[in-house]
JSON list of C-alpha atoms in Angstrom, two decimals:
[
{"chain": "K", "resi": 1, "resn": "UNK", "atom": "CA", "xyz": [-1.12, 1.89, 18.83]},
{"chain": "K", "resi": 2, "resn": "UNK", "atom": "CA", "xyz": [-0.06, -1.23, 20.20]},
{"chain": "K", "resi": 3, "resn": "UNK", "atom": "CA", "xyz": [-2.58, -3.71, 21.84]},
{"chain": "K", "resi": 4, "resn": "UNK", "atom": "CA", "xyz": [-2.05, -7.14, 23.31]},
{"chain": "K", "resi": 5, "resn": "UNK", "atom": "CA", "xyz": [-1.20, -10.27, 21.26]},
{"chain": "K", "resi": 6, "resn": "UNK", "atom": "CA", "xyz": [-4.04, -11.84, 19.65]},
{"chain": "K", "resi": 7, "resn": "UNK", "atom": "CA", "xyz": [-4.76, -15.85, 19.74]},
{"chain": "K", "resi": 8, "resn": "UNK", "atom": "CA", "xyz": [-7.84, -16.37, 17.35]},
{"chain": "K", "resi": 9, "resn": "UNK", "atom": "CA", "xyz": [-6.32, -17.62, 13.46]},
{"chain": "K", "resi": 10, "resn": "UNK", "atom": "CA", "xyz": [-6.01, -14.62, 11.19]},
{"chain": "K", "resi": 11, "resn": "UNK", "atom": "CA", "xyz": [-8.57, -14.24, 8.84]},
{"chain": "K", "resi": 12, "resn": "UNK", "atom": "CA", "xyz": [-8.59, -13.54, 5.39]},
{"chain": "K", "resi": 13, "resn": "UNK", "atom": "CA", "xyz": [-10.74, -11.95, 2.22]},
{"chain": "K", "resi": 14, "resn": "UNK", "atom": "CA", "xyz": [-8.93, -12.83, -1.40]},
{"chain": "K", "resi": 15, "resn": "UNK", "atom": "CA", "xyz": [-10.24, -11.19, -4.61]},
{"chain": "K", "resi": 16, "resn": "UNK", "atom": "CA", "xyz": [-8.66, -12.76, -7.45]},
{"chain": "K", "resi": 17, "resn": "UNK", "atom": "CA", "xyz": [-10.05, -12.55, -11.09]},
{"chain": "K", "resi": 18, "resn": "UNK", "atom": "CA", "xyz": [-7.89, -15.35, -12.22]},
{"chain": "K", "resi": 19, "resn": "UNK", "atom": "CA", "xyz": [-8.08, -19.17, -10.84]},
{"chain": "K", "resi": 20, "resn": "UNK", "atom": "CA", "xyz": [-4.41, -19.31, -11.22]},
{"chain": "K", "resi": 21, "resn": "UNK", "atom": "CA", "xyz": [-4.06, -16.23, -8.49]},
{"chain": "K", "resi": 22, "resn": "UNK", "atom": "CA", "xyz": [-6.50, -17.79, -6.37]},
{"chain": "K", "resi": 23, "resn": "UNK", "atom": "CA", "xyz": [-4.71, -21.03, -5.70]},
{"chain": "K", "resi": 24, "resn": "UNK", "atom": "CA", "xyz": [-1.48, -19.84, -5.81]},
{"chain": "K", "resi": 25, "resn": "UNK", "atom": "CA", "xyz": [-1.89, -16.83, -2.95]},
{"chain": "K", "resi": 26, "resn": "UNK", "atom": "CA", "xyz": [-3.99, -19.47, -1.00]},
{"chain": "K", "resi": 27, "resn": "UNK", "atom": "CA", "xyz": [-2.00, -21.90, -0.92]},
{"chain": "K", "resi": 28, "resn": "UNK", "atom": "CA", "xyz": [0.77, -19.41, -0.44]},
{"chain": "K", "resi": 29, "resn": "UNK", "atom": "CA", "xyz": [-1.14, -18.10, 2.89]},
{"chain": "K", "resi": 30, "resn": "UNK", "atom": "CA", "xyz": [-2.27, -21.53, 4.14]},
{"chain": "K", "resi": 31, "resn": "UNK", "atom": "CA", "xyz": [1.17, -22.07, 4.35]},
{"chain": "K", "resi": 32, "resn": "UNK", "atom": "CA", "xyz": [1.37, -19.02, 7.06]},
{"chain": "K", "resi": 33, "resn": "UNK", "atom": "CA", "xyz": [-1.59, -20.72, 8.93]},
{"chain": "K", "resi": 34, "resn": "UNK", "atom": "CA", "xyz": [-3.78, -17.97, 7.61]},
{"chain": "K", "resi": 35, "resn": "UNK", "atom": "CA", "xyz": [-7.80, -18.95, 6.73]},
{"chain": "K", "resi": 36, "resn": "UNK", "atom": "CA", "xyz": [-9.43, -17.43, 4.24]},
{"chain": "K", "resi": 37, "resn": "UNK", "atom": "CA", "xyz": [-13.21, -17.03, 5.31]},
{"chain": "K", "resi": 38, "resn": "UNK", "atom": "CA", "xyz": [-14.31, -15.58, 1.90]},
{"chain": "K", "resi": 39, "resn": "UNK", "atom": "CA", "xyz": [-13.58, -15.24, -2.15]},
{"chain": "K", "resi": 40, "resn": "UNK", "atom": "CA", "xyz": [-14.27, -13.28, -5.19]},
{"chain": "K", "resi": 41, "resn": "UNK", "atom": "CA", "xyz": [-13.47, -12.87, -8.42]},
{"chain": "K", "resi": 42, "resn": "UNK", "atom": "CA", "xyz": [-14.66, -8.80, -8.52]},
{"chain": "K", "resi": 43, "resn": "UNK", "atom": "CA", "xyz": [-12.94, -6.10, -6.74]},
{"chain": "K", "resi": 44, "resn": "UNK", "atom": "CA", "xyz": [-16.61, -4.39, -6.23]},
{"chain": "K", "resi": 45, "resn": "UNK", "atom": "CA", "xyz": [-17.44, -7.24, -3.92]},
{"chain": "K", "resi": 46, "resn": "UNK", "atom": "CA", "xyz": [-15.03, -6.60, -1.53]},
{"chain": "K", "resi": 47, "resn": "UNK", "atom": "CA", "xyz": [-16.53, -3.94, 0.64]},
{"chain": "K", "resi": 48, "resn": "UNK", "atom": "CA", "xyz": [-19.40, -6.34, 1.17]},
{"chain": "K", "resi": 49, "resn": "UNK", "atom": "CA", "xyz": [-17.06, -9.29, 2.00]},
{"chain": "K", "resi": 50, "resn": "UNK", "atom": "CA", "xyz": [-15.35, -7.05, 4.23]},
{"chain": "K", "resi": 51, "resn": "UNK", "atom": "CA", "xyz": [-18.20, -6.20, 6.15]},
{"chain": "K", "resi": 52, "resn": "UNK", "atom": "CA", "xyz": [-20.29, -9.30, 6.07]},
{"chain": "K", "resi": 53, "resn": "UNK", "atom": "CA", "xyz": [-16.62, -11.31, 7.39]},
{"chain": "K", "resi": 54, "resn": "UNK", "atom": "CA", "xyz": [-14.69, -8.54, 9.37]},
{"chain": "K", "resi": 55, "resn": "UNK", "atom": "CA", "xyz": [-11.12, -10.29, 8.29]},
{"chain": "K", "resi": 56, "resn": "UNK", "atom": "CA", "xyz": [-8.04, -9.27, 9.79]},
{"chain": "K", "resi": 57, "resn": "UNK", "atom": "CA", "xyz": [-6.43, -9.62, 5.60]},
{"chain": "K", "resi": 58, "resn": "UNK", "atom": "CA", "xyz": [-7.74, -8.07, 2.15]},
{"chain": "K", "resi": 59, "resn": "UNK", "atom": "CA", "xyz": [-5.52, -10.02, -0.52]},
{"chain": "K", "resi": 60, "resn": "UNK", "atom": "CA", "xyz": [-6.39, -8.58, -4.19]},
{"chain": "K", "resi": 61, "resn": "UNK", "atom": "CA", "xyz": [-4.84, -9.46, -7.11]},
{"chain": "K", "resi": 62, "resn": "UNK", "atom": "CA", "xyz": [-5.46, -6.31, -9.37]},
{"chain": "K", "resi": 63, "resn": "UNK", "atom": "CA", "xyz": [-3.52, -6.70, -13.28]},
{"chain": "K", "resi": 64, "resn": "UNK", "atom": "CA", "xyz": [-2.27, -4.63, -15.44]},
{"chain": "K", "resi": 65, "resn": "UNK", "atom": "CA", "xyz": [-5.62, -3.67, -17.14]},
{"chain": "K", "resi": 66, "resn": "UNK", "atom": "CA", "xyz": [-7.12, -2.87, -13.56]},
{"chain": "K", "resi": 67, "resn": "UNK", "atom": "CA", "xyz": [-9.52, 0.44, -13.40]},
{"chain": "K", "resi": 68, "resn": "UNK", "atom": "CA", "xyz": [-7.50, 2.43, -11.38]},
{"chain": "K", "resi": 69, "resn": "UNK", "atom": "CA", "xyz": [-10.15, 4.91, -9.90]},
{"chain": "K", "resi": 70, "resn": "UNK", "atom": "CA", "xyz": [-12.45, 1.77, -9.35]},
{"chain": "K", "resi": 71, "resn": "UNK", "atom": "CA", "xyz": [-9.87, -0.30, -7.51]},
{"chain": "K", "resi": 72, "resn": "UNK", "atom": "CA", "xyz": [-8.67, 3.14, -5.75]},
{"chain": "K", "resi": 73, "resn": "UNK", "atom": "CA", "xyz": [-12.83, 3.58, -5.15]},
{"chain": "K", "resi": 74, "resn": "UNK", "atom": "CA", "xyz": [-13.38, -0.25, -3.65]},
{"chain": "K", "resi": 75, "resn": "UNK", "atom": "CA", "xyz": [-10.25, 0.08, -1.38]},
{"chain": "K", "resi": 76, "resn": "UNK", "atom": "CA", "xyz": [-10.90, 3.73, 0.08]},
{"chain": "K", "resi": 77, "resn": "UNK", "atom": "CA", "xyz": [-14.65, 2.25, 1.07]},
{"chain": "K", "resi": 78, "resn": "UNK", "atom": "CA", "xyz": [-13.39, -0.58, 2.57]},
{"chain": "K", "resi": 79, "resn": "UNK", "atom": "CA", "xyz": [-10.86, 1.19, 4.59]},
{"chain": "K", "resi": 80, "resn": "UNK", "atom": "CA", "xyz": [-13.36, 3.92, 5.68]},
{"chain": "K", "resi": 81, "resn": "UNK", "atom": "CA", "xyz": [-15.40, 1.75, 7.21]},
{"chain": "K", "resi": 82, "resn": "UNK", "atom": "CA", "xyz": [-12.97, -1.43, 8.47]},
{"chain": "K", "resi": 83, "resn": "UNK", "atom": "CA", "xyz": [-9.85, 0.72, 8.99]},
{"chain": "K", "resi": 84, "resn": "UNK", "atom": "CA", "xyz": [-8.54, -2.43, 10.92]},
{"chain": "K", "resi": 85, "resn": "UNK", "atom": "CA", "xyz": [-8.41, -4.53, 7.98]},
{"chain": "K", "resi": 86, "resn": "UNK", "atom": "CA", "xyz": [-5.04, -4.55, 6.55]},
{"chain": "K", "resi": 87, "resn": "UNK", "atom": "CA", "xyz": [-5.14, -4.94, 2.31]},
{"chain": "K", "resi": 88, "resn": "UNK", "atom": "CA", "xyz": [-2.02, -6.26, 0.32]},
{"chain": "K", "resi": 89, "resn": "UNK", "atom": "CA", "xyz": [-2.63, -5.80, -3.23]},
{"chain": "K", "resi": 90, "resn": "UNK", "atom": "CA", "xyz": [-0.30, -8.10, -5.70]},
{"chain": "K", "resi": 91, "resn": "UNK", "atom": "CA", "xyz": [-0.20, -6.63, -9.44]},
{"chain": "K", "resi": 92, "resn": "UNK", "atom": "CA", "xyz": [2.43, -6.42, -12.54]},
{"chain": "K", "resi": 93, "resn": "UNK", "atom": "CA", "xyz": [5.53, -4.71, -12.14]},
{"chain": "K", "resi": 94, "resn": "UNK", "atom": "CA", "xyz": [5.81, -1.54, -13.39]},
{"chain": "K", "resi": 95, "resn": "UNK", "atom": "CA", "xyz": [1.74, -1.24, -13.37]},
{"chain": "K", "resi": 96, "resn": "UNK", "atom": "CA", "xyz": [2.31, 2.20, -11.52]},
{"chain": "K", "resi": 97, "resn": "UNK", "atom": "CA", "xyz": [-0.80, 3.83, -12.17]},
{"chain": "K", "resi": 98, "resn": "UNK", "atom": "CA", "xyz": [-2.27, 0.63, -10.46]},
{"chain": "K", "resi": 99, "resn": "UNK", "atom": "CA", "xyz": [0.20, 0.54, -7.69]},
{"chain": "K", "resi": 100, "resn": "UNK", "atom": "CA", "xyz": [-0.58, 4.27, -6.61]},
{"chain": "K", "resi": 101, "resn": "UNK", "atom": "CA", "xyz": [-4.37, 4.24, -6.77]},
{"chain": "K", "resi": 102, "resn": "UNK", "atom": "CA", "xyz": [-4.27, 0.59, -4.30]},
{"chain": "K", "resi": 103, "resn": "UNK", "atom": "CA", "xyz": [-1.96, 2.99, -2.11]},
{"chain": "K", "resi": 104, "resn": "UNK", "atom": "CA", "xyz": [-3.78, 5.47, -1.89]},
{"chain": "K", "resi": 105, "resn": "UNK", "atom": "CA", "xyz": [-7.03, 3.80, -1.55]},
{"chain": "K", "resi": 106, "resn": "UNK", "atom": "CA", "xyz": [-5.28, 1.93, 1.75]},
{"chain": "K", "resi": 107, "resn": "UNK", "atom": "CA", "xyz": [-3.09, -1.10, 0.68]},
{"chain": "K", "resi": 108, "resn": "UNK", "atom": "CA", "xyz": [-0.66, -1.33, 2.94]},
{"chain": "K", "resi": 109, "resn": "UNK", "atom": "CA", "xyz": [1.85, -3.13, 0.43]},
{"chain": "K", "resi": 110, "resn": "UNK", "atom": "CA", "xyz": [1.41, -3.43, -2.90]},
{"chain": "K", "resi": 111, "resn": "UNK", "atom": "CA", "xyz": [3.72, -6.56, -3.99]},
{"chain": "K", "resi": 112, "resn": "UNK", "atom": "CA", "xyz": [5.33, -7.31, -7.55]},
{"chain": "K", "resi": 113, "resn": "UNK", "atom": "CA", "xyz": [3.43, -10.29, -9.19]},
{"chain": "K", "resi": 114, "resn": "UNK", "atom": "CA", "xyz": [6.70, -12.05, -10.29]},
{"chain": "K", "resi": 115, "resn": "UNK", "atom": "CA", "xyz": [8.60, -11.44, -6.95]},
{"chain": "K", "resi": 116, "resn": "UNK", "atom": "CA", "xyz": [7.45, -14.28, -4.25]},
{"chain": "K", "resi": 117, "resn": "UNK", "atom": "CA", "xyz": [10.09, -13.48, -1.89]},
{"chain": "K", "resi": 118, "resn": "UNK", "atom": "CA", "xyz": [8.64, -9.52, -1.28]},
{"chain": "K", "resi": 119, "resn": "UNK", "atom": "CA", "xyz": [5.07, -11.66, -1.41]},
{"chain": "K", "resi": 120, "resn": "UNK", "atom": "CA", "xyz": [6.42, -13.91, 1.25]},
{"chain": "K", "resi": 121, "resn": "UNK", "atom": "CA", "xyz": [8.31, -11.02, 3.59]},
{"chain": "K", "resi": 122, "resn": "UNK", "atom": "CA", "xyz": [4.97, -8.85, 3.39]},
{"chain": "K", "resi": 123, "resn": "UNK", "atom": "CA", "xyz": [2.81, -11.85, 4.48]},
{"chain": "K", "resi": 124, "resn": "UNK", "atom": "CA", "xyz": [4.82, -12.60, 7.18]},
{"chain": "K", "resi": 125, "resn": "UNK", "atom": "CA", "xyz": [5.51, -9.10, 8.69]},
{"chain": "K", "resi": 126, "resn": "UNK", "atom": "CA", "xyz": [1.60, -8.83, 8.34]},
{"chain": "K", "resi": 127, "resn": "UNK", "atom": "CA", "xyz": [1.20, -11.79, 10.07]},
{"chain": "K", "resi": 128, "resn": "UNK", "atom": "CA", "xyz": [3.34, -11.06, 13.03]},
{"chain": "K", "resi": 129, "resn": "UNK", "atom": "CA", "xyz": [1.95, -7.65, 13.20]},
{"chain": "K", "resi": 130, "resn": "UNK", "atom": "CA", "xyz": [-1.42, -8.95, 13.62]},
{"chain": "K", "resi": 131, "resn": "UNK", "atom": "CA", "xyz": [-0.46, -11.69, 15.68]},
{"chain": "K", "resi": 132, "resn": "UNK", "atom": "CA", "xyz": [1.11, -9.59, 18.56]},
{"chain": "K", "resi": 133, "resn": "UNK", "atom": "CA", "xyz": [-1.26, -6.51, 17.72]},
{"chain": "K", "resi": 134, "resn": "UNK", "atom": "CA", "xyz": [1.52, -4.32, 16.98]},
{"chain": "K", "resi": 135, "resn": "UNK", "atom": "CA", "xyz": [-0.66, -1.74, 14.48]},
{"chain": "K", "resi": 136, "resn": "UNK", "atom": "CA", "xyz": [1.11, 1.79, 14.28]},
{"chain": "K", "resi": 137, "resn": "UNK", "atom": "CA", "xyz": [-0.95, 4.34, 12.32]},
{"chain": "K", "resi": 138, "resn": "UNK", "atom": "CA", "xyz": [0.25, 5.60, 9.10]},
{"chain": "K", "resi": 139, "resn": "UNK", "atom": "CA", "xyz": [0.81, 8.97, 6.66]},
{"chain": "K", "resi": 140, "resn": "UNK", "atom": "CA", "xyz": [-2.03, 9.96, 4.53]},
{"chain": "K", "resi": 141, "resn": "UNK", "atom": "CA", "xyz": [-0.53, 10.52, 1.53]},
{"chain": "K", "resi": 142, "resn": "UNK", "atom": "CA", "xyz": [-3.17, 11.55, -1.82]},
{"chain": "K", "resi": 143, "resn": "UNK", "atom": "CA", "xyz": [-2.19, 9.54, -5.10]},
{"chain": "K", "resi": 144, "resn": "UNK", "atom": "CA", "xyz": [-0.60, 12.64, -6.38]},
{"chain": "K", "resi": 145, "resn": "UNK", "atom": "CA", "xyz": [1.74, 12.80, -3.48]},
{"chain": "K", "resi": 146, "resn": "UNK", "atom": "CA", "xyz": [2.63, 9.20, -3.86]},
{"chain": "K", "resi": 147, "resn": "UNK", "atom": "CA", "xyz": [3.08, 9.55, -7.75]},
{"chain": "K", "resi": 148, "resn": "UNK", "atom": "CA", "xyz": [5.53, 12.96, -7.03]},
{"chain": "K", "resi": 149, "resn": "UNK", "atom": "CA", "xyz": [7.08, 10.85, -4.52]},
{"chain": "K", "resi": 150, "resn": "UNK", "atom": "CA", "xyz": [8.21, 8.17, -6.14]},
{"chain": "K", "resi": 151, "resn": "UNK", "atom": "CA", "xyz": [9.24, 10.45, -8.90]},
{"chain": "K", "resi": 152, "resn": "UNK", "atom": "CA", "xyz": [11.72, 11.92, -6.28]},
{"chain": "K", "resi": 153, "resn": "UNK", "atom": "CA", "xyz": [12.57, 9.03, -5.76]},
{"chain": "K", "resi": 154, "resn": "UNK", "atom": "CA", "xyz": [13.92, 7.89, -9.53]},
{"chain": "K", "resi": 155, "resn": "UNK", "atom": "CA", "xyz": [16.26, 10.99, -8.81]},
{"chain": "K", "resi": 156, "resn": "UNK", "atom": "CA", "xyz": [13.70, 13.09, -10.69]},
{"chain": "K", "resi": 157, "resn": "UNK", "atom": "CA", "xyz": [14.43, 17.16, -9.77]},
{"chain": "K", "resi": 158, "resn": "UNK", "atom": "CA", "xyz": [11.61, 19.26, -9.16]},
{"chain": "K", "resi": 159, "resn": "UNK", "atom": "CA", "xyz": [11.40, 21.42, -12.95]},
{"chain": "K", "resi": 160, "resn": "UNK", "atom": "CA", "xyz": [11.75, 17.55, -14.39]},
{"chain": "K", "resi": 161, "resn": "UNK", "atom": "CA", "xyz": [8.67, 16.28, -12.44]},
{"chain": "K", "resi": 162, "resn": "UNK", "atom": "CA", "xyz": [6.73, 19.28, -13.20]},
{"chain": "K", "resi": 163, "resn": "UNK", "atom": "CA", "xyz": [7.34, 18.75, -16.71]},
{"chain": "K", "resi": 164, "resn": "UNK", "atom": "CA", "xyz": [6.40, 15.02, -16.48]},
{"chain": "K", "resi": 165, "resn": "UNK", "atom": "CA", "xyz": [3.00, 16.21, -14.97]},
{"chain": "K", "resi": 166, "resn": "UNK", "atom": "CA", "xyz": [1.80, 18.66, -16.99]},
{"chain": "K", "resi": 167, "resn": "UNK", "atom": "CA", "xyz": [2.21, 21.47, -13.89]},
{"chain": "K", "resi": 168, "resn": "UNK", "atom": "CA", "xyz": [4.21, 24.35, -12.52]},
{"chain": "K", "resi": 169, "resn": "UNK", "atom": "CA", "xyz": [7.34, 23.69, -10.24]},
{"chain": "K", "resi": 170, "resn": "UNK", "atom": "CA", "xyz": [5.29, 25.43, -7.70]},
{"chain": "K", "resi": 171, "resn": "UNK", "atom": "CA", "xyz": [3.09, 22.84, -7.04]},
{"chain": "K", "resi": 172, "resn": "UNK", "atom": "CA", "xyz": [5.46, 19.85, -6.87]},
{"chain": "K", "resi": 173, "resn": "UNK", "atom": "CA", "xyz": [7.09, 22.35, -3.92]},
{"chain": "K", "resi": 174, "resn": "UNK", "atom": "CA", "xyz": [3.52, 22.64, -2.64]},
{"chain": "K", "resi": 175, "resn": "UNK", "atom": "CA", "xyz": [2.94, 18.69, -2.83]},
{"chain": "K", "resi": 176, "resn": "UNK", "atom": "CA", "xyz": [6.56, 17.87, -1.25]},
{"chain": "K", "resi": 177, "resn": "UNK", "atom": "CA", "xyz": [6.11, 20.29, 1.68]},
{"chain": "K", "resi": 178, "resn": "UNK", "atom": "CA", "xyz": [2.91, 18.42, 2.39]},
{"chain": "K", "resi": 179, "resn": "UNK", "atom": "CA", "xyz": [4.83, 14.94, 2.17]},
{"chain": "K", "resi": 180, "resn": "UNK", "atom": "CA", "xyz": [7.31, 15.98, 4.59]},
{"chain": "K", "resi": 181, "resn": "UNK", "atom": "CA", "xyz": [5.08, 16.67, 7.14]},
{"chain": "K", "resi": 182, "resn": "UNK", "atom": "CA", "xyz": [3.09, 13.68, 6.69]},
{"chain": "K", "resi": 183, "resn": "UNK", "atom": "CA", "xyz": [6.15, 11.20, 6.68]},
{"chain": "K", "resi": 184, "resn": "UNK", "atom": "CA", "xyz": [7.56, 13.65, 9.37]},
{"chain": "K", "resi": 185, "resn": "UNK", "atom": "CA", "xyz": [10.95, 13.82, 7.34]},
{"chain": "K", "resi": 186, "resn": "UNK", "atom": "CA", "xyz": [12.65, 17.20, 6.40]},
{"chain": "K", "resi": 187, "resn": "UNK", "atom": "CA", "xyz": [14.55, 16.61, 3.28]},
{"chain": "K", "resi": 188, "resn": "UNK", "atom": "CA", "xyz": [14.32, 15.09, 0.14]},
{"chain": "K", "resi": 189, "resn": "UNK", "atom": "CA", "xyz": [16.88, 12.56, 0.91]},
{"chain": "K", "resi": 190, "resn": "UNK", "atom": "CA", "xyz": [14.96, 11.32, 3.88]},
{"chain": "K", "resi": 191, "resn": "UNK", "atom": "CA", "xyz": [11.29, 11.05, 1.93]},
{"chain": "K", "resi": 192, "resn": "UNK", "atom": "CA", "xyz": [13.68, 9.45, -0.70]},
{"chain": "K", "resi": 193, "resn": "UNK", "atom": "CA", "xyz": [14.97, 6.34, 2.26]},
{"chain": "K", "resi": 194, "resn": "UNK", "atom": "CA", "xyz": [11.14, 6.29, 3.85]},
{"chain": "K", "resi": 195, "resn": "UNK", "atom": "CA", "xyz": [10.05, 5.56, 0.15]},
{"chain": "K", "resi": 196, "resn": "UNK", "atom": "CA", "xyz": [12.30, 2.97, -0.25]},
{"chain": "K", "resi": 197, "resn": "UNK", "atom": "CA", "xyz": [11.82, 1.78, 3.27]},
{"chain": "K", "resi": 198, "resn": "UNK", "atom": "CA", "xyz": [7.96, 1.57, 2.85]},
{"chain": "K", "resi": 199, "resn": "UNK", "atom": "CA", "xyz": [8.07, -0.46, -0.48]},
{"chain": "K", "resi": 200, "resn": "UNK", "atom": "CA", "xyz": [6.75, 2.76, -2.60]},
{"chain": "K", "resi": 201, "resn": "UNK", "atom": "CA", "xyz": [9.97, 2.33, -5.38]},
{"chain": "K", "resi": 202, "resn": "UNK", "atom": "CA", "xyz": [13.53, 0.90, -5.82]},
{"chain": "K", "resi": 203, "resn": "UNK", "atom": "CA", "xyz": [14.90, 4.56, -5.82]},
{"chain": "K", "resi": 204, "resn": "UNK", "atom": "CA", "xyz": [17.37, 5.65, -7.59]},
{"chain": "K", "resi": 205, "resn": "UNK", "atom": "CA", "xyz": [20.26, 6.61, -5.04]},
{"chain": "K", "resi": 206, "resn": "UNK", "atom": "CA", "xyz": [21.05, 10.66, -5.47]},
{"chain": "K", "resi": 207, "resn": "UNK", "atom": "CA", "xyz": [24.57, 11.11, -5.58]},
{"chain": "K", "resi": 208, "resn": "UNK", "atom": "CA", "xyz": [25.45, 8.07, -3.97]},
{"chain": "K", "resi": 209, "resn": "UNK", "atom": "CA", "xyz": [23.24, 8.93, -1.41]},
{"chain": "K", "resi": 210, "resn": "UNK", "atom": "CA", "xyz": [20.68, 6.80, 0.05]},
{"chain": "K", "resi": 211, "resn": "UNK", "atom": "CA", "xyz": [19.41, 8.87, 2.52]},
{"chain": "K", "resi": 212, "resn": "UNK", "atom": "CA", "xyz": [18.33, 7.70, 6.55]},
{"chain": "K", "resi": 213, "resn": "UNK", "atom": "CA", "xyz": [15.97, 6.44, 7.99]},
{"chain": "K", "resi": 214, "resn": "UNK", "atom": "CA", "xyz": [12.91, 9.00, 8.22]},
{"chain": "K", "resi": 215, "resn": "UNK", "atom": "CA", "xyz": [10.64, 8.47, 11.43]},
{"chain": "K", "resi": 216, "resn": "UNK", "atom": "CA", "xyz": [8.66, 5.98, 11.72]},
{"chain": "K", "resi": 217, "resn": "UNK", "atom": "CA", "xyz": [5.30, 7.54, 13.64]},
{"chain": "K", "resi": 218, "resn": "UNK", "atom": "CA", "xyz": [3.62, 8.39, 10.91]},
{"chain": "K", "resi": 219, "resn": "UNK", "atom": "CA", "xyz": [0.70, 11.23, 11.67]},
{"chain": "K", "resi": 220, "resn": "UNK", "atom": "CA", "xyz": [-2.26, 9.78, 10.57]},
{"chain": "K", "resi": 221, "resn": "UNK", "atom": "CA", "xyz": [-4.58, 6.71, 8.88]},
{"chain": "K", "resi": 222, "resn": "UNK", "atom": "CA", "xyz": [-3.92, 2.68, 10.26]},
{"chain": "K", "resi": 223, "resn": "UNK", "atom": "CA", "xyz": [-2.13, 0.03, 9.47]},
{"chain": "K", "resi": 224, "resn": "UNK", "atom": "CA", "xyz": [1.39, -1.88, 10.16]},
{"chain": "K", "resi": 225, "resn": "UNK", "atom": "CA", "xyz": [4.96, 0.30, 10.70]},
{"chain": "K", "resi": 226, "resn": "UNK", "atom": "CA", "xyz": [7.40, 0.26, 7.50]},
{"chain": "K", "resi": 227, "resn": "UNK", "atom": "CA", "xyz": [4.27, -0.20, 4.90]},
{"chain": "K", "resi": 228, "resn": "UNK", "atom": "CA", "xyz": [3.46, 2.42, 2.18]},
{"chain": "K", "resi": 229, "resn": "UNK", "atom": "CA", "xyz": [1.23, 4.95, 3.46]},
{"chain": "K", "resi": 230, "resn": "UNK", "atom": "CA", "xyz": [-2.65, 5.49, 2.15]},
{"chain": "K", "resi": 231, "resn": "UNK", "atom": "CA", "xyz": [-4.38, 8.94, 1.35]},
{"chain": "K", "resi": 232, "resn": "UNK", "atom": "CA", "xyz": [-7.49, 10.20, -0.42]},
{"chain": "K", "resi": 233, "resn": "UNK", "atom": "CA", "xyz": [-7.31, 11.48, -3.72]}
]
């Protein structure tokens, strides 16, 4: 939905367990004009942060070590009950087990620690999102959809992904039928370009083909248009 342009500063939450983090993405973000209203060093505080401040930005720094069904826990609670808070996560690259349970739980991005530049474009298409209330609603998309997806994705076929998860190539059909309909795509090579589009993965082009763009009206959840969708698990 799109609502009219906003004039108040945005606000923002930042959980980050290390100092260094903490300077860094606030300085990084007081650079955009962004105030932070509220800090933490604990991912379980942020539901209460979230509610006691009502910011328009979650920033979390979750590493490589992060409890995956804890951060995916925190995030889903927040988003339940602030769906108009928008949540960027920042971890290690190749962290994917993290990267999937902060999508799923409602990040709307989930940036690579070492790459400032997709830190930087994120912020700022937040930002201007927020800024001239231009919120589209997003796909719902369950962690196992997301991790099948981005298998896809790597040029994986369907008997290799099956293999990789421990299940029958039935149910990788079952889960991509279900991620068509939510990305409101109707091929492989179009979930393949919204993947890439939305910041899931770097895919790995199938036969030279990169696919088009899939729509962009997602069918359900909240958040910004060209972020990664969100899902239970």
């Amino acid at each position: 939905m799109v609502t009219e342009a906003r004039s108040e500063p945005i606000r923002a939450v930042m959980i980050c367990e290390s100092p260094f983090w903490e300077h860094s993405l606030e300085w990084v973000i007081g650079s955009r004009d962004v105030e932070v209203v509220a800090r933490a060093r604990e991912i379980h505080r942020a539901p209460e942060l979230v509610t006691r401040y009502e910011p328009d930005l979650l920033l979390v720094e979750a590493n490589r070590e992060a409890d995956p069904d804890f951060l995916f826990k925190r995030l889903r609670q927040v988003h339940r009950d602030h769906h108009r808070s928008l949540t960027i996560v920042v971890c290690a690259g190749g962290a994917d087990h993290v990267r999937d349970a902060a999508l799923a739980g409602g990040a709307v991005r989930v940036v690579d620690a070492e790459d400032a530049a997709e830190f930087l474009d994120t912020l700022d298409f937040a930002c201007a999102a927020l800024e001239h209330g231009e919120l589209d609603e997003r796909p719902l998309l369950t962690r196992r959809e997301l991790e099948i997806l981005r298998f896809v994705s790597r040029g994986y076929t369907n008997g290799q992904v099956a293999r990789a998860l421990w299940v029958t190539d039935e149910t990788v059909k079952y889960h991509l039928a279900n991620v068509y309909r939510k990305l409101g795509v109707r091929s492989r090579l179009e979930a393949v370009s919204w993947a890439a589009e939305n910041g899931l993965t770097t895919p790995v082009p199938v036969n030279g083909y990169r696919g088009r763009s899939a729509r962009r009206t997602p069918r359900a959840g909240s958040g910004i248009p060209t972020f990664a969708s969100r899902g239970p698990s």
